[in-house]
Amino acid sequence: MATRTEMIEARRPPDMRRGVVGWLRANLFNGPFNSVASLLTIVLLAMVLWPLAKWALIDADWLGSTREACTGEGACWVFISARFETIIYGFYPDAARWRVDLVLTMMALLIAWLAIPRLPAKRWVGLFALVGFPIVAYFLLLGGHFGLEAVPTREWGGLMLTLTVATVGIVGSLPIGVVLALGRRSKMPLVRSLCVVFIEFWRGVPLITVLFMASVMLPLFVPTEVEFDKLLRALIGIMFFWSAYMAEVVRGGLQAIPSGQEEAAKALGLGYWRRMGLIVLPQALKLVIPGIVNTFIALFKDTSLVLIIGLFDLLAIIRAGLTDSNWLGFATEGYVFAALMFWIFCFSMSRYSQYIERRLHTGH
Amino acid sequence: MTASNSASASSSDSPMIEVEGLNKWYGDFHVLRDIDLTVARGERIVVCGPSGSGKSTLIRCFNHLEEHQQGRIVVDGVTMTQDVKRIEQIRRNVGMVFQHFNLFPHLSVLDNCCISQIWVQKKPRAEAEKTAMEFLERVQIADQAHKYPGQLSGGQQQRVAIARALCMRPEVMLFDEPTSALDPEMIKEVLDVMVELARDGMTMLCVTHEMGFAKTVADRVIFMDQGQIIEQAPPETFFNNPESERTQLFLSQILGH
Ligand SMILES: Nc1ncnc2c1ncn2[C@@H]1O[C@H](COP(=O)(O)OP(=O)(O)OP(=O)(O)O)[C@@H](O)[C@H]1O
Ligand SMILES: [Mg+2]
């Protein structure tokens, strides 16, 4: 029996299209109908994009630090650059901002390390990212120990608050969601009912309500001596809310794994947690990466809802700037910039998930 | 695990599998009726019977993939109970090969064979890989060790599945129609591996419709119908002088008259 030991890479079909003109001819102008459709689309795009580009880039004002720098025609990005620090750090004291920088840099490095396949020691870096980093970040951001000045969470704000809420939400909701999904499929009736009740409760309530309840109602039930931070309450509410969604996404993946997989694992003597952790979950989670990332993106965008309980996230801090009497009338710039920031983060998550999906494909 | 269990587990003259008065229901449906069966060490048994007669259900009871409601199952001296620890102890001694292979698609062939050695037998990875390569060699697929199951043919996958089960060095192997999901040209390569295994003295319980395999390898052929063992006999008697009418009918259908 002749067998290959190497897989042959799938090759691209021979390229018939040569150069820009060839590509245009093959894709946009192959036939009269397509040519007309292409031309129309190009004209329409130009009609929309040109004024936008003119406003945002060509006629825009970029330099300066006061309102006088804004000459009128296009966007005035000075509005953003003049309050850039506030947009990033909120009301975090100037002298302590290096702590935020340090935490954000560490986070960026950790994410990059975990995201780039070539780098070694993934397990240890991952362990540090999940256990060590949150502790370090907690002490650095909150302060009050090791001679660091305490910065109460009401002084947090801007992008750093948005990232804090999003990171805690994402890192918290996935494992809780996985446990809930497993619980919902458990053979133990008590565990199963608890998970169903939990999931259905949180899924049935709008996030805004959750946040209101967390900030207004919780203090009514919890004795007043227990100081319960407003941000912490919001974080817990957001984590539970999204873990319910995550649980349903993961459950969809679990259901798609044929029962033969678990049976084979049982027959090999693997116990429940090993069967789940080594066999079923890796396959199920891989299957629902699009759904998981979809939930992450929704979570990231909905962090802006914390503004209704008086937390100043990225959007809220930009909005606050709009009411500054020195800078009235720059709402468009503010909202466009906020949208761009959110878009950059969400689009990155989306691209990375597509890349991971391709990488994890093992040909089945 | 009690002392008497471990004592009997090591004695070599006790039967490999002992089944007494086994009954099982799916709801109201009585799948297994009063099954009594003893499998000696080193014995090779082929189980056959019409579709839906309960063959799969029976052998899946032996490693508790199915739960029985009445009767006693003793595997290698350990009595089957609800206790998870005990069930896992039994499963370590019982290898199983499925109709649809059930390889783990996210793991390479080598990792498929290592995973239970590492996590159940707690072997170091290097040692596990050595054992895995040994058995992959035996089923003649060592050159594919680093591929994923999705990249192999059905026959190759089933041979990997056999190697994966053997890596745990089980006392008994259960086969549930290991060749019926395969294209005709691949059946032989899998049967060859099974014949080899039988020659080495492995205790085997094999649900199959490959009557050629039954004739050459089996010590005993068991015929099941409607959840009952209708007839059991050595292959010569079973194929040439079947006692019951149902067996005769089944044989005439399957041997294609
Ligand atoms: N989970 C289940 N719930 C209810 N009935 C079941 C279940 N599994 C199997 N059965 C029924 O039990 C009977 C025996 O099934 P089993 O799979 O053991 O048959 P088999 O002899 O292996 O048949 P085949 O040759 O088709 O594999 C069948 O009638 C089947 O419909
Ligand atoms: Mg069957």
XYZ file of C-alpha atoms and ligand atoms in Angstrom:
653
model
C 0.000 0.000 0.000
C 1.585 3.243 -1.104
C 0.838 6.091 1.226
C 2.075 9.636 1.290
C 3.511 10.901 4.509
C 3.087 14.532 3.557
C -0.102 16.296 2.652
C -0.035 18.052 -0.684
C -0.908 21.704 -0.278
C -3.971 22.684 -2.227
C -2.748 24.873 -5.091
C -4.509 27.879 -6.466
C -6.000 27.486 -9.909
C -3.886 29.120 -12.615
C -4.398 32.874 -12.631
C -6.165 33.986 -15.799
C -6.377 37.595 -14.762
C -3.372 39.700 -15.572
C -2.866 43.096 -13.968
C -5.335 45.765 -12.976
C -6.950 46.055 -16.379
C -7.378 42.277 -16.629
C -8.862 42.171 -13.157
C -11.268 45.020 -13.934
C -12.335 43.371 -17.142
C -12.820 39.968 -15.521
C -14.679 41.169 -12.453
C -16.422 44.445 -13.098
C -16.962 44.785 -16.823
C -17.660 41.280 -18.068
C -20.785 41.911 -20.085
C -23.030 44.949 -20.630
C -25.260 44.402 -17.598
C -22.353 44.045 -15.189
C -20.627 47.060 -16.700
C -23.651 49.278 -16.115
C -24.119 47.919 -12.586
C -20.451 48.485 -11.792
C -20.520 52.045 -13.122
C -23.646 52.866 -11.128
C -22.130 51.457 -7.954
C -18.945 53.432 -8.434
C -20.893 56.660 -8.965
C -23.052 56.038 -5.900
C -20.039 55.213 -3.741
C -18.288 58.346 -4.913
C -21.344 60.445 -4.124
C -21.373 59.201 -0.554
C -17.685 58.800 0.155
C -16.407 61.993 -1.416
C -18.247 64.420 0.895
C -17.285 62.271 3.874
C -13.606 62.228 2.914
C -13.754 65.961 2.202
C -15.270 66.635 5.613
C -13.181 64.233 7.668
C -9.811 64.556 5.946
C -9.369 67.218 3.285
C -11.154 70.211 4.798
C -10.467 69.143 8.369
C -8.478 71.064 10.952
C -5.827 69.002 12.661
C -3.460 71.356 14.440
C -3.935 73.661 17.367
C -5.158 73.443 20.927
C -8.024 75.912 21.181
C -11.278 76.561 19.483
C -9.684 79.272 17.344
C -7.910 76.552 15.390
C -11.244 75.465 13.904
C -11.728 77.283 10.627
C -15.160 76.040 9.794
C -15.416 74.066 6.554
C -14.566 70.513 7.598
C -14.228 68.538 10.788
C -12.250 70.051 13.617
C -10.226 67.254 15.169
C -8.675 69.728 17.558
C -11.787 69.097 19.634
C -10.569 65.526 20.089
C -6.849 66.192 20.433
C -7.390 68.943 22.999
C -9.175 66.504 25.299
C -7.383 63.358 24.215
C -5.920 62.646 27.668
C -9.354 62.839 29.273
C -10.775 60.548 26.610
C -8.139 57.946 27.464
C -7.867 58.313 31.265
C -11.094 59.933 32.403
C -10.550 61.722 35.709
C -7.654 59.507 36.694
C -5.131 61.763 38.499
C -2.327 63.003 36.230
C 0.425 61.796 38.513
C -0.871 58.224 38.481
C -1.585 57.843 34.774
C 1.615 55.889 34.250
C -0.137 53.049 36.104
C -2.876 52.966 33.484
C -0.250 53.066 30.730
C 1.571 50.176 32.352
C -1.569 48.053 32.662
C -2.687 48.778 29.087
C 0.793 48.013 27.748
C 0.935 44.761 29.689
C -2.464 43.807 28.365
C -1.495 44.600 24.787
C 1.700 42.569 25.125
C -0.109 39.605 26.670
C -2.787 39.604 23.981
C -0.160 39.873 21.261
C 1.873 37.067 22.807
C -1.143 34.787 22.988
C -2.365 35.774 19.545
C 0.849 35.213 17.608
C 1.266 31.464 17.116
C 5.067 31.491 16.776
C 5.767 32.735 20.306
C 6.538 29.994 22.867
C 5.351 29.198 26.407
C 1.680 29.850 25.610
C 0.560 27.890 28.635
C 2.509 29.967 31.155
C 1.737 33.263 29.482
C -1.933 32.284 29.365
C -1.872 31.329 33.027
C -0.297 34.665 33.917
C -2.815 36.526 31.746
C -5.712 34.843 33.568
C -4.380 34.832 37.130
C -1.362 37.080 37.605
C -2.330 39.958 35.372
C -5.760 40.666 36.925
C -4.151 40.840 40.364
C -1.375 43.149 39.173
C -3.880 45.287 37.257
C -6.180 45.457 40.288
C -3.467 46.758 42.606
C -2.018 49.118 40.010
C -5.302 50.683 38.913
C -7.001 50.889 42.289
C -3.883 51.705 44.294
C -3.960 52.089 48.067
C -1.235 49.487 48.636
C 2.545 49.345 48.231
C 2.780 53.110 48.544
C 0.592 53.740 45.529
C -1.929 56.513 45.885
C -5.492 55.156 45.999
C -7.634 56.036 42.981
C -11.303 55.310 43.672
C -13.255 53.958 40.713
C -15.368 57.103 40.456
C -12.246 58.791 39.061
C -11.857 56.143 36.370
C -13.172 56.923 32.940
C -12.710 57.128 29.212
C -11.119 54.409 27.158
C -9.488 52.830 30.184
C -12.873 52.336 31.808
C -14.357 50.969 28.605
C -11.476 48.511 28.284
C -11.754 47.511 31.938
C -15.455 46.779 31.647
C -15.036 44.976 28.313
C -12.079 42.880 29.451
C -13.676 41.822 32.708
C -16.914 41.100 30.844
C -15.209 39.030 28.160
C -12.851 37.151 30.459
C -15.611 36.523 32.994
C -18.532 35.667 30.758
C -16.869 32.933 28.709
C -15.947 30.550 31.553
C -19.209 31.216 33.405
C -21.075 30.631 30.158
C -19.259 27.338 29.569
C -20.076 26.122 33.075
C -23.728 27.160 32.641
C -23.925 25.388 29.277
C -22.491 22.192 30.748
C -24.835 22.517 33.713
C -27.828 22.896 31.457
C -26.965 19.535 29.879
C -26.230 17.874 33.211
C -28.003 14.675 34.216
C -28.487 16.051 37.726
C -31.937 17.698 37.835
C -31.017 20.249 40.512
C -27.931 21.492 38.653
C -29.860 21.591 35.404
C -32.781 23.576 36.840
C -30.483 26.059 38.533
C -28.675 26.713 35.265
C -31.891 27.023 33.286
C -33.335 29.499 35.803
C -30.109 31.525 35.863
C -29.817 31.667 32.071
C -33.459 32.456 31.441
C -33.518 35.131 34.142
C -30.550 37.080 32.791
C -31.533 36.616 29.165
C -35.035 37.859 29.848
C -33.951 41.194 31.322
C -32.626 44.119 29.252
C -29.052 45.102 30.061
C -30.191 48.606 30.974
C -32.487 47.140 33.591
C -29.665 45.013 34.920
C -27.471 48.081 35.291
C -30.231 50.076 36.984
C -30.914 47.209 39.334
C -27.224 46.896 40.094
C -26.850 50.571 40.926
C -30.213 51.438 42.455
C -31.811 48.292 43.831
C -28.848 46.304 45.093
C -27.992 48.883 47.779
C -31.557 48.503 49.093
C -31.017 44.830 49.834
C -27.402 44.866 50.911
C -26.711 46.271 54.398
C -25.287 49.783 54.161
C -22.122 48.946 56.099
C -21.004 46.827 53.169
C -19.416 49.309 50.809
C -20.158 47.959 47.374
C -18.414 49.785 44.595
C -20.635 51.061 41.776
C -18.226 49.857 39.087
C -17.953 46.453 40.725
C -21.744 46.103 40.725
C -21.900 47.053 37.072
C -19.129 44.555 36.271
C -20.937 41.721 38.017
C -24.205 42.591 36.287
C -22.539 42.740 32.874
C -20.657 39.477 33.473
C -23.769 37.551 34.478
C -25.874 39.095 31.736
C -23.454 38.115 28.990
C -22.595 34.747 30.481
C -26.238 33.787 29.918
C -25.869 34.586 26.223
C -22.532 32.846 26.109
C -24.059 29.763 27.691
C -26.571 29.456 24.875
C -23.917 29.943 22.208
C -21.747 27.254 23.804
C -24.711 24.937 24.238
C -25.314 25.174 20.512
C -21.763 23.950 19.990
C -22.121 21.148 22.519
C -25.235 19.897 20.781
C -23.458 19.751 17.446
C -20.817 17.297 18.704
C -21.906 13.737 17.884
C -22.556 11.557 20.933
C -19.976 9.085 19.610
C -17.233 11.480 20.682
C -18.229 11.326 24.305
C -18.819 7.585 24.111
C -15.344 7.002 22.717
C -13.891 9.120 25.506
C -15.916 7.187 28.085
C -14.788 3.878 26.631
C -11.179 5.018 27.076
C -11.835 5.563 30.779
C -11.748 9.372 30.768
C -13.796 10.966 33.559
C -16.448 13.659 33.098
C -14.221 16.748 33.385
C -11.518 15.245 31.180
C -14.118 14.231 28.578
C -15.460 17.746 28.545
C -12.146 19.560 28.798
C -10.141 17.452 26.362
C -12.648 16.106 23.870
C -16.029 17.812 23.779
C -15.347 21.465 24.638
C -12.366 21.991 22.317
C -14.503 20.826 19.408
C -17.651 22.616 20.525
C -15.929 25.934 21.213
C -14.091 25.811 17.914
C -17.390 25.285 16.164
C -18.980 28.334 17.758
C -16.069 30.777 17.508
C -18.179 33.045 15.264
C -20.978 33.069 17.839
C -18.604 33.654 20.731
C -16.865 36.554 19.003
C -20.232 37.931 17.990
C -21.157 37.992 21.664
C -17.818 39.573 22.574
C -18.419 42.330 20.034
C -21.940 42.961 21.282
C -20.577 43.044 24.827
C -17.838 45.484 23.864
C -20.264 47.881 22.254
C -22.803 47.620 25.049
C -20.231 48.665 27.628
C -21.263 52.169 26.620
C -24.561 51.589 28.446
C -22.764 52.062 31.766
C -23.160 55.781 31.153
C -26.754 55.551 32.328
C -25.617 54.692 35.852
C -23.170 57.572 35.869
C -19.973 55.844 34.865
C -17.924 57.815 32.350
C -16.842 55.368 29.682
C -15.366 56.388 26.323
C -18.683 57.531 24.900
C -19.846 59.250 28.071
C -16.641 61.217 28.424
C -16.877 62.416 24.830
C -20.495 63.371 25.412
C -19.477 65.240 28.541
C -17.044 67.214 26.388
C -19.881 68.338 24.134
C -21.401 70.365 26.955
C -18.142 72.203 27.620
C -19.062 75.855 26.975
C -15.743 76.450 25.213
C -16.439 73.681 22.744
C -20.107 73.823 21.822
C -21.134 72.458 18.436
C -18.670 69.634 17.873
C -21.045 66.733 18.419
C -20.395 65.200 14.988
C -16.653 65.047 15.530
C -17.198 63.541 18.967
C -19.552 60.816 17.852
C -17.565 59.980 14.719
C -14.444 59.598 16.819
C -16.242 57.428 19.402
C -17.637 55.264 16.613
C -14.182 54.917 15.068
C -12.646 53.811 18.373
C -15.342 51.193 18.963
C -15.067 50.061 15.368
C -11.303 49.555 15.573
C -11.604 47.234 18.571
C -14.600 45.302 17.272
C -13.180 44.905 13.783
C -9.902 43.617 15.212
C -11.761 40.969 17.205
C -13.689 39.950 14.127
C -10.565 39.608 11.959
C -8.683 37.713 14.625
C -11.529 35.234 15.024
C -11.526 34.536 11.289
C -7.805 33.934 11.406
C -8.156 31.546 14.371
C -10.926 29.631 12.631
C -8.717 29.025 9.623
C -5.798 28.017 11.813
C -7.798 25.489 13.815
C -9.162 23.785 10.742
C -7.995 20.168 10.740
C -9.732 18.918 7.641
C -13.033 17.504 8.709
C -12.829 -1.289 45.207
C -12.891 -4.091 47.758
C -10.123 -6.558 48.502
C -12.042 -9.444 46.983
C -12.371 -7.504 43.736
C -8.700 -6.863 43.296
C -7.946 -10.453 44.232
C -10.253 -11.902 41.618
C -9.206 -9.319 39.056
C -5.749 -10.803 38.925
C -6.680 -14.485 38.890
C -6.427 -15.858 35.403
C -8.916 -18.722 35.631
C -11.936 -16.544 36.467
C -14.041 -15.649 33.429
C -13.350 -12.385 31.625
C -16.993 -11.352 31.508
C -19.853 -12.904 33.414
C -23.452 -11.909 32.756
C -26.383 -13.247 34.765
C -30.077 -12.544 34.219
C -29.433 -9.281 32.383
C -32.543 -7.280 31.523
C -32.771 -3.829 30.040
C -35.611 -1.596 29.015
C -35.830 1.614 26.998
C -38.979 2.997 28.586
C -41.541 0.273 27.937
C -39.430 -1.394 25.284
C -37.707 -4.556 26.562
C -34.384 -4.535 24.651
C -32.466 -7.253 26.498
C -34.264 -10.257 27.967
C -32.712 -12.619 30.511
C -29.245 -12.672 29.023
C -26.824 -15.193 30.569
C -23.342 -15.247 29.129
C -19.846 -16.175 30.215
C -16.814 -15.122 28.237
C -13.633 -16.999 29.092
C -10.217 -15.374 28.955
C -8.826 -15.484 25.455
C -12.170 -16.458 23.995
C -13.282 -14.944 20.694
C -16.996 -14.464 20.322
C -18.932 -13.209 17.342
C -22.416 -11.818 17.978
C -24.845 -11.674 15.086
C -28.545 -11.211 14.573
C -31.042 -9.071 12.695
C -31.031 -5.298 12.974
C -32.575 -4.032 16.202
C -32.073 -7.334 18.028
C -30.048 -5.641 20.774
C -26.485 -6.668 19.832
C -25.012 -3.189 20.250
C -26.988 -2.602 23.405
C -25.649 -5.827 24.895
C -21.964 -5.166 24.346
C -22.361 -1.505 25.319
C -23.592 -2.710 28.709
C -20.178 -4.295 29.303
C -18.457 -0.922 29.627
C -21.527 0.908 30.918
C -22.182 2.986 27.837
C -25.666 1.650 28.486
C -27.137 1.109 31.910
C -28.949 -2.115 32.706
C -31.898 -2.397 35.056
C -31.723 -6.018 36.172
C -29.076 -8.677 36.498
C -25.378 -8.813 37.192
C -22.408 -7.966 35.005
C -18.917 -8.843 36.217
C -15.989 -7.709 34.095
C -12.565 -9.039 34.995
C -13.768 -9.743 38.510
C -15.270 -6.295 39.061
C -19.029 -6.113 39.484
C -20.686 -3.306 37.518
C -22.491 -0.790 39.744
C -23.554 2.833 39.461
C -20.333 3.927 41.122
C -18.366 6.167 38.763
C -14.953 5.104 40.100
C -15.791 1.458 39.572
C -17.185 2.076 36.096
C -13.992 3.886 35.144
C -11.943 1.032 36.573
C -13.820 -1.388 34.332
C -13.491 0.875 31.307
C -9.714 0.926 31.688
C -9.758 -2.838 31.118
C -12.205 -2.827 28.229
C -11.320 -1.517 24.807
C -14.049 -0.578 22.359
C -14.143 -0.035 18.606
C -17.171 1.656 17.091
C -18.923 1.397 13.767
C -18.199 5.041 12.976
C -14.644 5.033 14.387
C -15.330 7.994 16.701
C -11.772 9.267 16.471
C -11.226 12.709 17.975
C -11.056 14.964 14.917
C -9.261 17.826 16.677
C -6.332 15.613 17.709
C -3.656 14.057 15.540
C -3.591 10.293 15.133
C -0.747 10.122 17.647
C -2.595 12.278 20.191
C -5.726 10.176 19.733
C -3.658 7.237 20.914
C -1.881 9.130 23.711
C -4.683 11.054 25.347
C -6.031 8.324 27.607
C -2.577 6.988 28.411
C -1.598 10.441 29.618
C -4.775 11.398 31.445
C -6.062 8.029 32.642
C -2.894 6.000 33.092
C -0.849 9.117 33.997
C 2.049 8.097 31.800
C 4.676 10.652 30.803
C 4.114 11.881 27.253
C 7.275 10.324 25.837
C 6.347 6.905 27.130
C 2.778 7.270 25.889
C 4.021 8.206 22.435
C 6.324 5.208 22.378
C 3.445 2.853 23.178
C 1.236 4.641 20.651
C 3.816 4.243 17.887
C 4.189 0.569 18.760
C 0.508 -0.070 18.251
C 0.240 2.184 15.214
C 3.078 0.110 13.772
C 1.086 -3.011 14.503
C -1.920 -1.769 12.575
C 0.472 -0.563 9.878
C -0.342 3.098 10.018
C 2.654 4.518 11.895
C 3.583 6.626 8.863
C 0.340 8.610 9.290
C 0.848 9.360 12.984
C 0.995 13.115 12.562
C -2.045 13.484 10.367
C -5.508 14.329 11.560
C -8.290 11.716 11.337
C -10.109 13.799 8.726
C -7.195 13.252 6.362
C -7.392 9.437 6.452
C -9.558 6.921 4.629
C -12.235 4.988 6.505
C -10.147 1.842 6.724
C -7.170 3.782 8.029
C -9.335 5.542 10.596
C -10.731 2.267 11.875
C -7.231 0.840 12.234
C -6.239 3.933 14.228
C -9.320 3.409 16.402
C -8.197 -0.153 17.096
C -4.681 1.043 17.960
C -6.136 3.732 20.217
C -8.084 1.133 22.191
C -5.099 -1.233 22.362
C -2.837 1.504 23.769
C -4.679 1.153 27.079
C -3.639 -2.529 27.087
C -7.186 -3.752 27.701
C -8.006 -7.270 28.831
C -10.929 -7.516 26.440
C -11.874 -5.790 23.205
C -15.441 -5.011 22.143
C -16.136 -4.417 18.458
C -19.485 -2.996 17.327
C -19.805 -3.644 13.589
C -16.297 -2.329 12.929
C -16.488 -2.863 9.179
C -20.062 -1.968 8.290
C -19.350 1.718 7.656
C -16.477 0.877 5.318
C -16.258 0.610 1.553
C -15.796 -3.009 0.444
C -12.141 -2.571 -0.516
C -11.266 -1.362 2.981
C -12.994 -4.109 4.922
C -10.128 -6.545 4.459
C -7.432 -4.293 5.912
C -9.459 -3.904 9.100
C -10.399 -7.582 9.324
C -6.728 -8.511 8.881
C -5.836 -6.448 11.926
C -8.626 -8.115 13.904
C -7.549 -11.606 12.856
C -4.009 -10.783 13.926
C -5.301 -9.565 17.274
C -7.264 -12.775 17.742
C -4.132 -14.831 16.998
C -2.292 -12.971 19.757
C -4.847 -14.280 22.231
C -6.907 -11.146 22.885
C -10.334 -11.760 24.392
C -12.745 -10.402 21.794
C -16.457 -9.795 21.555
C -17.359 -8.802 18.074
C -20.697 -7.765 16.636
C -20.378 -8.314 12.919
C -22.045 -9.663 9.841
C -18.714 -10.778 8.364
C -19.416 -14.485 8.426
C -16.017 -15.278 6.924
C -14.398 -13.666 9.944
C -16.692 -15.632 12.258
C -15.757 -18.918 10.575
C -11.999 -18.379 10.727
C -11.616 -16.655 14.076
C -14.540 -17.242 16.423
C -14.563 -19.827 19.173
C -18.271 -19.287 19.553
C -20.999 -17.577 17.546
C -23.960 -16.078 19.349
C -27.223 -15.411 17.571
C -29.555 -12.803 19.029
C -33.113 -11.935 18.141
C -35.553 -9.590 19.876
C -33.272 -9.065 22.829
C -32.647 -12.733 23.511
C -29.757 -15.071 22.902
C -31.420 -17.664 20.655
C -28.481 -19.886 19.967
C -24.773 -20.126 20.683
C -22.379 -22.666 19.207
C -18.907 -23.098 17.724
C -18.856 -21.796 14.139
C -18.899 -25.251 12.447
C -22.061 -26.273 14.284
C -23.573 -22.812 14.013
C -23.200 -22.540 10.250
C -23.739 -26.187 9.289
C -26.344 -27.391 11.796
C -28.163 -24.444 13.308
C -30.795 -25.635 15.765
C -33.412 -22.933 15.798
C -35.565 -21.984 12.889
C -34.884 -18.282 13.375
C -31.150 -18.895 13.068
C -31.685 -20.859 9.883
C -33.801 -18.093 8.447
C -31.238 -15.446 9.414
C -28.377 -17.465 7.943
C -30.195 -18.080 4.701
C -30.808 -14.336 4.393
C -27.333 -13.217 5.263
C -25.517 -15.846 3.232
C -27.554 -14.670 0.291
C -29.715 -17.549 -0.923
N -31.588 5.201 23.138
C -32.582 4.386 22.743
N -33.851 4.656 23.095
C -34.861 3.841 22.714
N -34.699 2.739 21.985
C -33.467 2.410 21.599
C -32.328 3.221 21.948
N -31.225 2.652 21.426
C -31.645 1.549 20.785
N -32.986 1.389 20.883
C -33.758 0.295 20.341
O -33.274 -0.897 20.906
C -33.248 -1.915 19.961
C -31.893 -2.568 19.930
O -30.958 -1.647 19.434
P -29.474 -2.069 19.079
O -28.786 -0.842 18.588
O -28.876 -2.767 20.233
O -29.691 -3.085 17.888
P -28.594 -3.846 17.024
O -28.844 -5.274 17.185
O -27.244 -3.321 17.350
O -29.013 -3.404 15.565
P -28.115 -2.975 14.319
O -27.688 -4.238 13.676
O -29.055 -2.188 13.484
O -26.986 -2.163 14.857
C -33.664 -1.309 18.632
O -35.004 -1.679 18.383
C -33.563 0.165 18.849
O -34.569 0.835 18.143
Mg -25.806 -2.047 16.360
